[in-house]
mmCIF file of C-alpha atoms in Angstrom:
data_model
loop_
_atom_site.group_PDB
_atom_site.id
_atom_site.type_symbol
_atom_site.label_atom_id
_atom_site.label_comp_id
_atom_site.label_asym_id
_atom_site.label_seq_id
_atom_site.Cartn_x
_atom_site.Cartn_y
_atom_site.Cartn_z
ATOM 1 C CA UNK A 13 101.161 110.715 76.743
ATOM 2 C CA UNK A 14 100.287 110.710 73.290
ATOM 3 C CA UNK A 15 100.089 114.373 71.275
ATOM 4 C CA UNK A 16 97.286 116.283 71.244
ATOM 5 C CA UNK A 17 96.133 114.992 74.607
ATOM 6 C CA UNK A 18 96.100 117.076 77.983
ATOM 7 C CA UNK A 19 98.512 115.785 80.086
ATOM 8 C CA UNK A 20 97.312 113.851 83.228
ATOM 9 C CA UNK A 21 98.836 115.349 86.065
ATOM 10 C CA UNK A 22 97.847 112.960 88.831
ATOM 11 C CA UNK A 23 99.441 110.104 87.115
ATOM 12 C CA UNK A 24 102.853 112.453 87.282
ATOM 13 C CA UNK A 25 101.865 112.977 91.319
ATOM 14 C CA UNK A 26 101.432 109.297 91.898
ATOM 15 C CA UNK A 27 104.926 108.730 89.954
ATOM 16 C CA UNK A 28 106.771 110.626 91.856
ATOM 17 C CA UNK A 29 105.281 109.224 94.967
ATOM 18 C CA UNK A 30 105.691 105.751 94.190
ATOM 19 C CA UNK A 31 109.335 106.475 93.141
ATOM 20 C CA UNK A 32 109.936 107.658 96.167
ATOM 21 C CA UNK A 33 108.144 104.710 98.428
ATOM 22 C CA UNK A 34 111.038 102.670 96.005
ATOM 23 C CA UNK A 35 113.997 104.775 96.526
ATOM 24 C CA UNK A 36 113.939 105.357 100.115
ATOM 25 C CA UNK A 37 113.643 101.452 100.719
ATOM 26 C CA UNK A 38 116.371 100.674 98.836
ATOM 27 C CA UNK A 39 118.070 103.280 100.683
ATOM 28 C CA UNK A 40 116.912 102.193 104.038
ATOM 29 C CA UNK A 41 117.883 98.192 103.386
ATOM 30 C CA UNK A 42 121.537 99.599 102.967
ATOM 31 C CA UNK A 43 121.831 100.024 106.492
ATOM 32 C CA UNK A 44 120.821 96.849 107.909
ATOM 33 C CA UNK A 45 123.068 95.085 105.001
ATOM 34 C CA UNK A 46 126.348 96.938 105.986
ATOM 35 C CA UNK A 47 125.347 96.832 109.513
ATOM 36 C CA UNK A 48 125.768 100.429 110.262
ATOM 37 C CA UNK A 49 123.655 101.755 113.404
ATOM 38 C CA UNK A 50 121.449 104.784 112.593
ATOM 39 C CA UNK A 51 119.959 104.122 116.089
ATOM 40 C CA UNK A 52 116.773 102.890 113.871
ATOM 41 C CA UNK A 53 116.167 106.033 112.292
ATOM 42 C CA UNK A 54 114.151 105.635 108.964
ATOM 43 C CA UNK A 55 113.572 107.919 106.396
ATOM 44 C CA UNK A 56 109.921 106.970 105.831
ATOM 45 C CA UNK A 57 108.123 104.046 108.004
ATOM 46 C CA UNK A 58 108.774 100.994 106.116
ATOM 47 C CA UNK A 59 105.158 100.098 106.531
ATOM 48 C CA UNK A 60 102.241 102.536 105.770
ATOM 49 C CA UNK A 61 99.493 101.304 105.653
ATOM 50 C CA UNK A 62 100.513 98.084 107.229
ATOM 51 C CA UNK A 63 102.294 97.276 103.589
ATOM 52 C CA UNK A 64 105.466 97.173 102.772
ATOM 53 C CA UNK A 65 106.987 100.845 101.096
ATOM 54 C CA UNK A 66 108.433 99.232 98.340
ATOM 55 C CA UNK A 67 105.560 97.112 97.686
ATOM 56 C CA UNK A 68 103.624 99.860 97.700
ATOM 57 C CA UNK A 69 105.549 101.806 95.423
ATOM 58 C CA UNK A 70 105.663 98.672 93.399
ATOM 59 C CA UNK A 71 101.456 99.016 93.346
ATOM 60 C CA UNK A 72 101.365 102.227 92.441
ATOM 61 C CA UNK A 73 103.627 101.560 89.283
ATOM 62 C CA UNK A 74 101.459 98.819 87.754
ATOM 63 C CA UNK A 75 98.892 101.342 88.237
ATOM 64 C CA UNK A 76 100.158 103.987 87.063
ATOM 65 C CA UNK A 77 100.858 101.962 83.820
ATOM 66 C CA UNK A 78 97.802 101.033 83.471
ATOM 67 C CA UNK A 79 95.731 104.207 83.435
ATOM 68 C CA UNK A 80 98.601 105.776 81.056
ATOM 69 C CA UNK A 81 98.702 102.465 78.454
ATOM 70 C CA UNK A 82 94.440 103.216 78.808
ATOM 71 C CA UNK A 83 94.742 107.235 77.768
ATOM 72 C CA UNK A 84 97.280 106.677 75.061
ATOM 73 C CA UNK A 85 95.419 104.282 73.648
ATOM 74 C CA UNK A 86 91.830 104.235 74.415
ATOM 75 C CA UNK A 87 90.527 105.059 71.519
ATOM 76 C CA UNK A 88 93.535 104.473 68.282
ATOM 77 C CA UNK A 89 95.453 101.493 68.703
ATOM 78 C CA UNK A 90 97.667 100.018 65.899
ATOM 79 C CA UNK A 91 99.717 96.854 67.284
ATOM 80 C CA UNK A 92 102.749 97.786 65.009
ATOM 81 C CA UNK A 93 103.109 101.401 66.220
ATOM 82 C CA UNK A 94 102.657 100.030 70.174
ATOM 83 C CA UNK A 95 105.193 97.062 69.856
ATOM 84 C CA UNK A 96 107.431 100.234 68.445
ATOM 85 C CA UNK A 97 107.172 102.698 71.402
ATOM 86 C CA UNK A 98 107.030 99.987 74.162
ATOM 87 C CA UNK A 99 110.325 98.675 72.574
ATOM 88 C CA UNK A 100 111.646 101.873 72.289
ATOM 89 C CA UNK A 101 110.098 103.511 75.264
ATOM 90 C CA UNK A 102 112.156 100.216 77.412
ATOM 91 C CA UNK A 103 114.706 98.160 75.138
ATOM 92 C CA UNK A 104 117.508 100.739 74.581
ATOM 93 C CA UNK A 105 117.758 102.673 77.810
ATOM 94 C CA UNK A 106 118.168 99.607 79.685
ATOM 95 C CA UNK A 107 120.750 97.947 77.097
ATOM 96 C CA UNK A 108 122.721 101.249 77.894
ATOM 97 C CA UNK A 109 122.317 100.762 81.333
ATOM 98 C CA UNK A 110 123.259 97.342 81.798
ATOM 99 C CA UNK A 111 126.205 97.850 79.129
ATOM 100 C CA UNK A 112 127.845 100.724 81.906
ATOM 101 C CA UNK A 113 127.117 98.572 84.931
ATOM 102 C CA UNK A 114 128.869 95.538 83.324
ATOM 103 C CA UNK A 115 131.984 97.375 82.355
ATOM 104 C CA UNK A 116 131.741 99.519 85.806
ATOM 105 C CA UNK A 117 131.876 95.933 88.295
ATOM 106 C CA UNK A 118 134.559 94.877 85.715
ATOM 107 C CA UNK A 119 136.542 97.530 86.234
ATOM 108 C CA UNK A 120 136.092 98.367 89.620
ATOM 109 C CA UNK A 121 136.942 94.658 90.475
ATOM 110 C CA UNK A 122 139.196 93.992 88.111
ATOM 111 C CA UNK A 123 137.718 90.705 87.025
ATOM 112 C CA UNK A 124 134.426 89.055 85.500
ATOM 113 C CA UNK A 125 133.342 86.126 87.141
ATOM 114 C CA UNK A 126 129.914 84.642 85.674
ATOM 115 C CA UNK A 127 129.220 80.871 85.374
ATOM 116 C CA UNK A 128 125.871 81.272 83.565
ATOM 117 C CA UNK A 129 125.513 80.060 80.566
ATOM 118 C CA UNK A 130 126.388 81.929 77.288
ATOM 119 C CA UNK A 131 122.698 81.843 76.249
ATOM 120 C CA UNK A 132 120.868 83.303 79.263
ATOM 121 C CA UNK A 133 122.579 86.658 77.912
ATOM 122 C CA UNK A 134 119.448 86.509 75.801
ATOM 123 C CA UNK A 135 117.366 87.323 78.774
ATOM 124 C CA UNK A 136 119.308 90.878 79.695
ATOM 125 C CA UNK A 137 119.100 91.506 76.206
ATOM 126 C CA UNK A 138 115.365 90.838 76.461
ATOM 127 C CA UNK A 139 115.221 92.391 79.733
ATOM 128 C CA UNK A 140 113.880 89.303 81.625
ATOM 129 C CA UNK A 141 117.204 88.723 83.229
ATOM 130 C CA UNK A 142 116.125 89.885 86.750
ATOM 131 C CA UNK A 143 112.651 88.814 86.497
ATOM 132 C CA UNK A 144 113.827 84.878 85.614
ATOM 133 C CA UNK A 145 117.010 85.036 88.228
ATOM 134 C CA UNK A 146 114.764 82.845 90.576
ATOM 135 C CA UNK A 147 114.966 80.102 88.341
ATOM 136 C CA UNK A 148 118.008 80.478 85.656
ATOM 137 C CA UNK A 149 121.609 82.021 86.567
ATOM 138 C CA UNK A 150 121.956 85.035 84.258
ATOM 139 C CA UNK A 151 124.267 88.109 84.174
ATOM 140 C CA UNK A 152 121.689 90.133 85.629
ATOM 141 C CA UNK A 153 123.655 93.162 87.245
ATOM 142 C CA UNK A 154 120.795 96.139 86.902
ATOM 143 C CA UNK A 155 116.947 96.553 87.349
ATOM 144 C CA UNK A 156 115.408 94.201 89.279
ATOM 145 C CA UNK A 157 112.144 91.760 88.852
ATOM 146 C CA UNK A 158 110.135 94.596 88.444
ATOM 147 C CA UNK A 159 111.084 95.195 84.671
ATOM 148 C CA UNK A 160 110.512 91.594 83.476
ATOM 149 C CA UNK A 161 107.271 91.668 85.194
ATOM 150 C CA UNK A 162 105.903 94.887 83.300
ATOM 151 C CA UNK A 163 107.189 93.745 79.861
ATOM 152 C CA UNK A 164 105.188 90.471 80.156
ATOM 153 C CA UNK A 165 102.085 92.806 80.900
ATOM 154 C CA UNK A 166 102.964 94.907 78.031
ATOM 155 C CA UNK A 167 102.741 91.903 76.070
ATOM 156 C CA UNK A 168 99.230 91.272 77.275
ATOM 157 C CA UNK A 169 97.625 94.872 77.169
ATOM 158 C CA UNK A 170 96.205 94.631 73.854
ATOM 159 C CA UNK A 171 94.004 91.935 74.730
ATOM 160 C CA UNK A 172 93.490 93.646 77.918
ATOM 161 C CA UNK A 173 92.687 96.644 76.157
ATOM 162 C CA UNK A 174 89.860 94.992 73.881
ATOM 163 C CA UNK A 175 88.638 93.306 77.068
ATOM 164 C CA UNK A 176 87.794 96.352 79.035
ATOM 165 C CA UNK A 177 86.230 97.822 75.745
ATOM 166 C CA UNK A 178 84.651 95.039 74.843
ATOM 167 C CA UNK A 179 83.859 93.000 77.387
ATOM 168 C CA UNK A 180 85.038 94.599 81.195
ATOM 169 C CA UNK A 181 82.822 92.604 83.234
ATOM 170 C CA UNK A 182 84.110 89.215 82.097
ATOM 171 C CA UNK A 183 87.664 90.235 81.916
ATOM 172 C CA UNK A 184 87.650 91.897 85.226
ATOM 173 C CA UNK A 185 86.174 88.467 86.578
ATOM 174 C CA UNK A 186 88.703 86.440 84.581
ATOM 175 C CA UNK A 187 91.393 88.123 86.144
ATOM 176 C CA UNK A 188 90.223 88.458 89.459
ATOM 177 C CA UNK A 189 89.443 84.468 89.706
ATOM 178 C CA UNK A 190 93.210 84.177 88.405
ATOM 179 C CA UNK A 191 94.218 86.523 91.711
ATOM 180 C CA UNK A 192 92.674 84.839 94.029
ATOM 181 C CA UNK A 193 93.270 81.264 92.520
ATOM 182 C CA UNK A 194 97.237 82.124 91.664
ATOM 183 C CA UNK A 195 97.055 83.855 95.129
ATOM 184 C CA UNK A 196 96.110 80.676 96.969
ATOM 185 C CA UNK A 197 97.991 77.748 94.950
ATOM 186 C CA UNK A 198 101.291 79.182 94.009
ATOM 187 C CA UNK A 199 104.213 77.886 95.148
ATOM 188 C CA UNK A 200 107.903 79.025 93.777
ATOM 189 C CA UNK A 201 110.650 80.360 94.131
ATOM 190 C CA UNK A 202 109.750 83.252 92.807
ATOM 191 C CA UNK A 203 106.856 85.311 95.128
ATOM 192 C CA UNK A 204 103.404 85.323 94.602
ATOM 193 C CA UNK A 205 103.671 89.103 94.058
ATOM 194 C CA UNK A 206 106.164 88.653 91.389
ATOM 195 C CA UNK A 207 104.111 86.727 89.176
ATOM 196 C CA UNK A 208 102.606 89.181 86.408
ATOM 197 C CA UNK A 209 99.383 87.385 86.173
ATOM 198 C CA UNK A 210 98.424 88.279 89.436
ATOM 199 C CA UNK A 211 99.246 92.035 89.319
ATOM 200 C CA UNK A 212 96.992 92.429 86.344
ATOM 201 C CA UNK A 213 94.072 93.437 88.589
ATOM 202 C CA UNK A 214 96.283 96.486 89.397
ATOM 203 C CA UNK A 215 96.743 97.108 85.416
ATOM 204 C CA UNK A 216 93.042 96.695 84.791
ATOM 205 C CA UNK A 217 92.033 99.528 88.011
ATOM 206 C CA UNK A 218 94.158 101.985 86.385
ATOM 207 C CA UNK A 219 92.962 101.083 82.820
ATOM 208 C CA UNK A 220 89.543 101.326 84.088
ATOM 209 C CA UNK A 221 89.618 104.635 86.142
ATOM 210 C CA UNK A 222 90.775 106.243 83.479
ATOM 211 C CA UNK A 223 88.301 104.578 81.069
ATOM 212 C CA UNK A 224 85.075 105.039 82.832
ATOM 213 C CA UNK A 225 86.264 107.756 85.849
ATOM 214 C CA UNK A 226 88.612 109.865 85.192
ATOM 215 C CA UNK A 227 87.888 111.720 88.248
ATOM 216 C CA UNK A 228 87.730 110.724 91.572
ATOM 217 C CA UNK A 229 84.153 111.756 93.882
ATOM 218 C CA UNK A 230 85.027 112.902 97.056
ATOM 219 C CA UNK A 231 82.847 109.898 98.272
ATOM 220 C CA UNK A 232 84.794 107.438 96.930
ATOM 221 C CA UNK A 233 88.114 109.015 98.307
ATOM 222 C CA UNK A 234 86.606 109.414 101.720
ATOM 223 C CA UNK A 235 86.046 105.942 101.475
ATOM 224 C CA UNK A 236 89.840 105.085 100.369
ATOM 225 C CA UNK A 237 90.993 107.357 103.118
ATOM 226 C CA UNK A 238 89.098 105.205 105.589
ATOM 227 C CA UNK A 239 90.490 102.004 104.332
ATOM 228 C CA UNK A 240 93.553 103.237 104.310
ATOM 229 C CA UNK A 241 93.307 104.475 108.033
ATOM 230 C CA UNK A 242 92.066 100.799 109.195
ATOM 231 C CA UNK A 243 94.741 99.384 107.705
ATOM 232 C CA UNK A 244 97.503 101.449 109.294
ATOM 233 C CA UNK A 245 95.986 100.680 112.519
ATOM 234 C CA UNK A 246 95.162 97.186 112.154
ATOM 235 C CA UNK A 247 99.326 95.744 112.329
ATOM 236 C CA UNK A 248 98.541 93.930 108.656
ATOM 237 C CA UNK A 249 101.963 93.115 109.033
ATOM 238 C CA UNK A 250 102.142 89.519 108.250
ATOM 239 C CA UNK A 251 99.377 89.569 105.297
ATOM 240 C CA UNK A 252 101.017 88.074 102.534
ATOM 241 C CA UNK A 253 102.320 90.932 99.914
ATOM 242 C CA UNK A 254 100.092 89.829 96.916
ATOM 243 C CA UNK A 255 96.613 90.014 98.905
ATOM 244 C CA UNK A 256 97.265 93.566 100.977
ATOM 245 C CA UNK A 257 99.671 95.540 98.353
ATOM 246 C CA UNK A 258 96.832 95.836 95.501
ATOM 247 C CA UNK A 259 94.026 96.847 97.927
ATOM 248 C CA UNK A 260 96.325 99.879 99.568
ATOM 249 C CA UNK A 261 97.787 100.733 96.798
ATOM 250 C CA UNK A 262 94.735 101.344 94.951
ATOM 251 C CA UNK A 263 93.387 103.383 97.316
ATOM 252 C CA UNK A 264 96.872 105.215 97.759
ATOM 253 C CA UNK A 265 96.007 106.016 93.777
ATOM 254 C CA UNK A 266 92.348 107.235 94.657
ATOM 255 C CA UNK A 267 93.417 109.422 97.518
ATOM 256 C CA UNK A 268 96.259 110.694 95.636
ATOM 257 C CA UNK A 269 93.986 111.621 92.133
ATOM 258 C CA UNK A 270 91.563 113.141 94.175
ATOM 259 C CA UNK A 271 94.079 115.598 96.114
ATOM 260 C CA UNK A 272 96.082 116.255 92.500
ATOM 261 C CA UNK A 273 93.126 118.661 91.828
ATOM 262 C CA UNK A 274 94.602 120.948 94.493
ATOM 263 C CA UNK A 275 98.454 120.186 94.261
ATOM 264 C CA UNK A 276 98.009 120.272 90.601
ATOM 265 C CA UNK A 277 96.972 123.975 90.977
ATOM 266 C CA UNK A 278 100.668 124.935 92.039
ATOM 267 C CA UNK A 279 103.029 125.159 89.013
ATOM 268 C CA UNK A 280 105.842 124.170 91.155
ATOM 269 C CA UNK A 281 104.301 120.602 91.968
ATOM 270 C CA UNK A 282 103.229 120.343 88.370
ATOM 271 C CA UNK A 283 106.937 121.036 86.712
ATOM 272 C CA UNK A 284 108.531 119.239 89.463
ATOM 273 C CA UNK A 285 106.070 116.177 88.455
ATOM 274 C CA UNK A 286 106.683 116.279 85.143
ATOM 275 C CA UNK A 287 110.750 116.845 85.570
ATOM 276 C CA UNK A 288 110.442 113.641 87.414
ATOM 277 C CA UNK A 289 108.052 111.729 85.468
ATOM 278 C CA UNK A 290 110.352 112.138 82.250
ATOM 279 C CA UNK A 291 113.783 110.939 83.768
ATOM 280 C CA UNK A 292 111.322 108.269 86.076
ATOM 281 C CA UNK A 293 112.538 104.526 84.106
ATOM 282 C CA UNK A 294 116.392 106.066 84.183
ATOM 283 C CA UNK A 295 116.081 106.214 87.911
ATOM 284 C CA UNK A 296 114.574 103.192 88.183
ATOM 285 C CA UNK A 297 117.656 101.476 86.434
ATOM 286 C CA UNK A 298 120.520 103.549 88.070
ATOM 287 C CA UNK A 299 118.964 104.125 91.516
ATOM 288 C CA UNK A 300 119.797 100.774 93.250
ATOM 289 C CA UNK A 301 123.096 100.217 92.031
ATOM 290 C CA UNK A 302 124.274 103.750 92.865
ATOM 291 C CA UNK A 303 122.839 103.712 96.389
ATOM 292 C CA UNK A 304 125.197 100.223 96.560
ATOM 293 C CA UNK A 305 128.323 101.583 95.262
ATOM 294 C CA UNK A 306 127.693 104.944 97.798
ATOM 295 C CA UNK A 307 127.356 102.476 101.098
ATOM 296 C CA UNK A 308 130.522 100.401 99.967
ATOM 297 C CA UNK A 309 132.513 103.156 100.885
ATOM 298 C CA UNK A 310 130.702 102.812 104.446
ATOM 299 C CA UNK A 311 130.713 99.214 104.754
ATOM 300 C CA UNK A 312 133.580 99.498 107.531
ATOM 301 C CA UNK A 313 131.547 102.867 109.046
ATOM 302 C CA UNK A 314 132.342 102.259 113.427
ATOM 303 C CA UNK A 315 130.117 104.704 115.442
ATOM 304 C CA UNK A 316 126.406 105.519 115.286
ATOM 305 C CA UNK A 317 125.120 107.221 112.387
ATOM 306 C CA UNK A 318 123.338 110.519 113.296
ATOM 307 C CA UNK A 319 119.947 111.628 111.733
ATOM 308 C CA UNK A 320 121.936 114.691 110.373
ATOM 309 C CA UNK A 321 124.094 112.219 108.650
ATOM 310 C CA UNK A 322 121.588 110.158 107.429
ATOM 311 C CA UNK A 323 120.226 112.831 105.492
ATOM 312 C CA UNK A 324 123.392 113.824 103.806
ATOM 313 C CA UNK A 325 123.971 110.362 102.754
ATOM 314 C CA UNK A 326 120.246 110.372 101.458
ATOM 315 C CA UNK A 327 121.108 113.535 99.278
ATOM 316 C CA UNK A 328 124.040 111.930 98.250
ATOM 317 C CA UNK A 329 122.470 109.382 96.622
ATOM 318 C CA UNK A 330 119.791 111.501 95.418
ATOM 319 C CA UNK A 331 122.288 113.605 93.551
ATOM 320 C CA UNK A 332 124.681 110.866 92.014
ATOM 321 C CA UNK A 333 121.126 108.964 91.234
ATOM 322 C CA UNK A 334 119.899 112.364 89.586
ATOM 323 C CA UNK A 335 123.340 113.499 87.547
ATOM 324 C CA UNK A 336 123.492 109.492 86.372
ATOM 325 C CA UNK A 337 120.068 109.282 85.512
ATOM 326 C CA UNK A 338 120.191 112.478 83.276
ATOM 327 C CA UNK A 339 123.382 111.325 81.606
ATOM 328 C CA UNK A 340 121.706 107.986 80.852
ATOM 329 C CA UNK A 341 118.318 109.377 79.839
ATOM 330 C CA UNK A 342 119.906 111.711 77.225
ATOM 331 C CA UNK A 343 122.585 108.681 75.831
ATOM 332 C CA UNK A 344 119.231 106.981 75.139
ATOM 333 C CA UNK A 345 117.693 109.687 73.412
ATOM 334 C CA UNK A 346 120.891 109.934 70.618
ATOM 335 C CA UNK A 347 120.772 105.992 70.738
ATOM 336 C CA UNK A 348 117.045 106.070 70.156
ATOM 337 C CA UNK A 349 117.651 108.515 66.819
ATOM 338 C CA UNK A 350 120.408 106.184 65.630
ATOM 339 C CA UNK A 351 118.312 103.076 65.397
ATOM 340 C CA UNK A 352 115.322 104.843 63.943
ATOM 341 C CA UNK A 353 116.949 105.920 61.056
ATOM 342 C CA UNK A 354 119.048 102.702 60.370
ATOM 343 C CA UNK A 355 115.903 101.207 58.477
ATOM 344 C CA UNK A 356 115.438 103.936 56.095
ATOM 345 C CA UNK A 357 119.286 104.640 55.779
ATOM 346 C CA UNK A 358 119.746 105.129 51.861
ATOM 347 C CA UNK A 359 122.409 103.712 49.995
ATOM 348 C CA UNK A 360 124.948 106.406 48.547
#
């Protein structure tokens, strides 16, 4: 948030609940990988909602980033200061990251075995590497398609930005016709739900509600509530991702701004939100690749897994994620101070 501003608490709430919806997937996938037997127990369903969690985790994120992007910069923008903090704010943390789990698989395996091509280490560097691993061999090894995505729409939120301003009803429509159109006709390797043009509908909502909302009636989240009861009763199972995640995942967001008013009244929920919030994109790059390395030392794991044990392994990972996270979040920070003062370095 930028300085001066009051801090939006829901948008912490949301965070914390879509990081969550990610995290326990990833956690939850593990299991079925390594083919150990937990006699089906789940920490969360894996669809609410008739969506998938991480999908709807996923949603919540692009929304999420688009209400924030909207309240930083609805009213002052200056292109040169936001290329700075989204390159800053992304770039350096994840160049740390993938720098520790490159040397970690190379020492933990003792070798480093990559065919790509010298080049494509352009695309880590640009942190596209997981988003383009459908189509070009790369050394991706952290983050996942998620990242890549986001950066392109990063790229495109200034225009988005004058659009809503400007001109919301055409670029709303604009978009929307590129949904449904991208929705229909493509056909690649890469998912429909991958591809960033068609998750700007998502960026636009949360741009919007914060634009011309900024609260939510209780109307309009009885409404969400509704939609979001028909839909875990109606087995939406085998909807395609792209046309069911947006829908429930904006009305996930509505639900979950209008009942911030109360949770946001307990200091508890707020510090934990914030706590969470700050260290959020350093989870999101050590997260997967810790909850990996904890269930290789269970890959050869027998008997049944009991719920009991399912839960310590959960906390596990949730502490290793949490000590790594904090470590890498803090590296950044020092990082982050080097590089802004190599510019204006003076000469002795």
């Amino acid at each position: 948030m930028s300085e001066g501003r009051k801090r939006l608490i829901y948008l912490d709430i949301i965070r914390v609940f879509a990081l969550v919806c990610v995290f326990v997937v990833h956690f939850t996938r593990q299991f079925e990988f390594y083919g150990i037997d937990c006699d089906g127990y789940k920490i969360l369903p894996d669809h609410p909602f008739g969506v998938y969690l991480g999908s709807l985790g996923v949603s919540l994120f692009f929304l999420t980033s688009g209400a924030s992007l909207m309240y930083v910069y609805e009213k002052k923008f200056d292109l040169v200061t936001y290329i700075k903090r989204r390159f800053f704010g992304i770039l350096p943390m994840y160049w740390i990251a993938f720098a520790a789990a490159t040397l970690y698989q190379f020492f933990s395996t003792r070798q480093f075995q990559n065919d790509s091509a010298p080049w494509t280490i352009l695309l880590s560097v640009c942190g596209l590497d997981g988003y383009l691993e459908w189509y070009i061999p790369s050394f991706h090894v952290i983050g996942d398609w998620f990242l890549g995505c986001i950066i392109l729409i990063y790229c495109l939120f200034p225009l988005l930005r004058i659009g809503i301003i400007k001109k919301p009803r055409l670029t709303i429509g604009l978009s929307l016709v590129i949904y449904v159109l991208g929705g229909i006709f493509f056909r690649s390797a890469m998912p429909a739900d991958a591809l960033f043009l068609l998750r700007v509908p998502e960026i636009l909502f949360g741009m919007c509600f914060v634009y011309y909302f900024g609260k939510v009636k209780p109307y309009a989240a009885a409404i969400a509530a509704g939609f979001l009861i028909f839909c875990a009763v109606g087995h939406f199972t085998q909807v395609p991702t792209i046309w069911l995640a947006p829908p429930v995942g904006a009305a996930v967001f509505t639900v979950l701004a209008f009942c911030s008013e109360w949770l946001g009244r307990s200091l508890a929920v707020v510090d934990f939100s914030k706590m969470i919030s700050k260290y959020c994109y350093a989870i999101f790059l050590t997260h997967h690749m810790v909850i990996v390395e904890v269930f290789r030392r269970f890959q050869d794991y027998v008997r049944p897994m009991s719920v009991a044990e399912v839960w310590l392994l959960f906390f596990v990972c949730i502490l290793v994620t949490a000590v790594l996270s904090g470590a890498l979040y803090h590296v950044n920070v020092h990082f982050c101070n080097g590089l802004k003062k190599i510019p204006g370095k003076e000469k002795p």
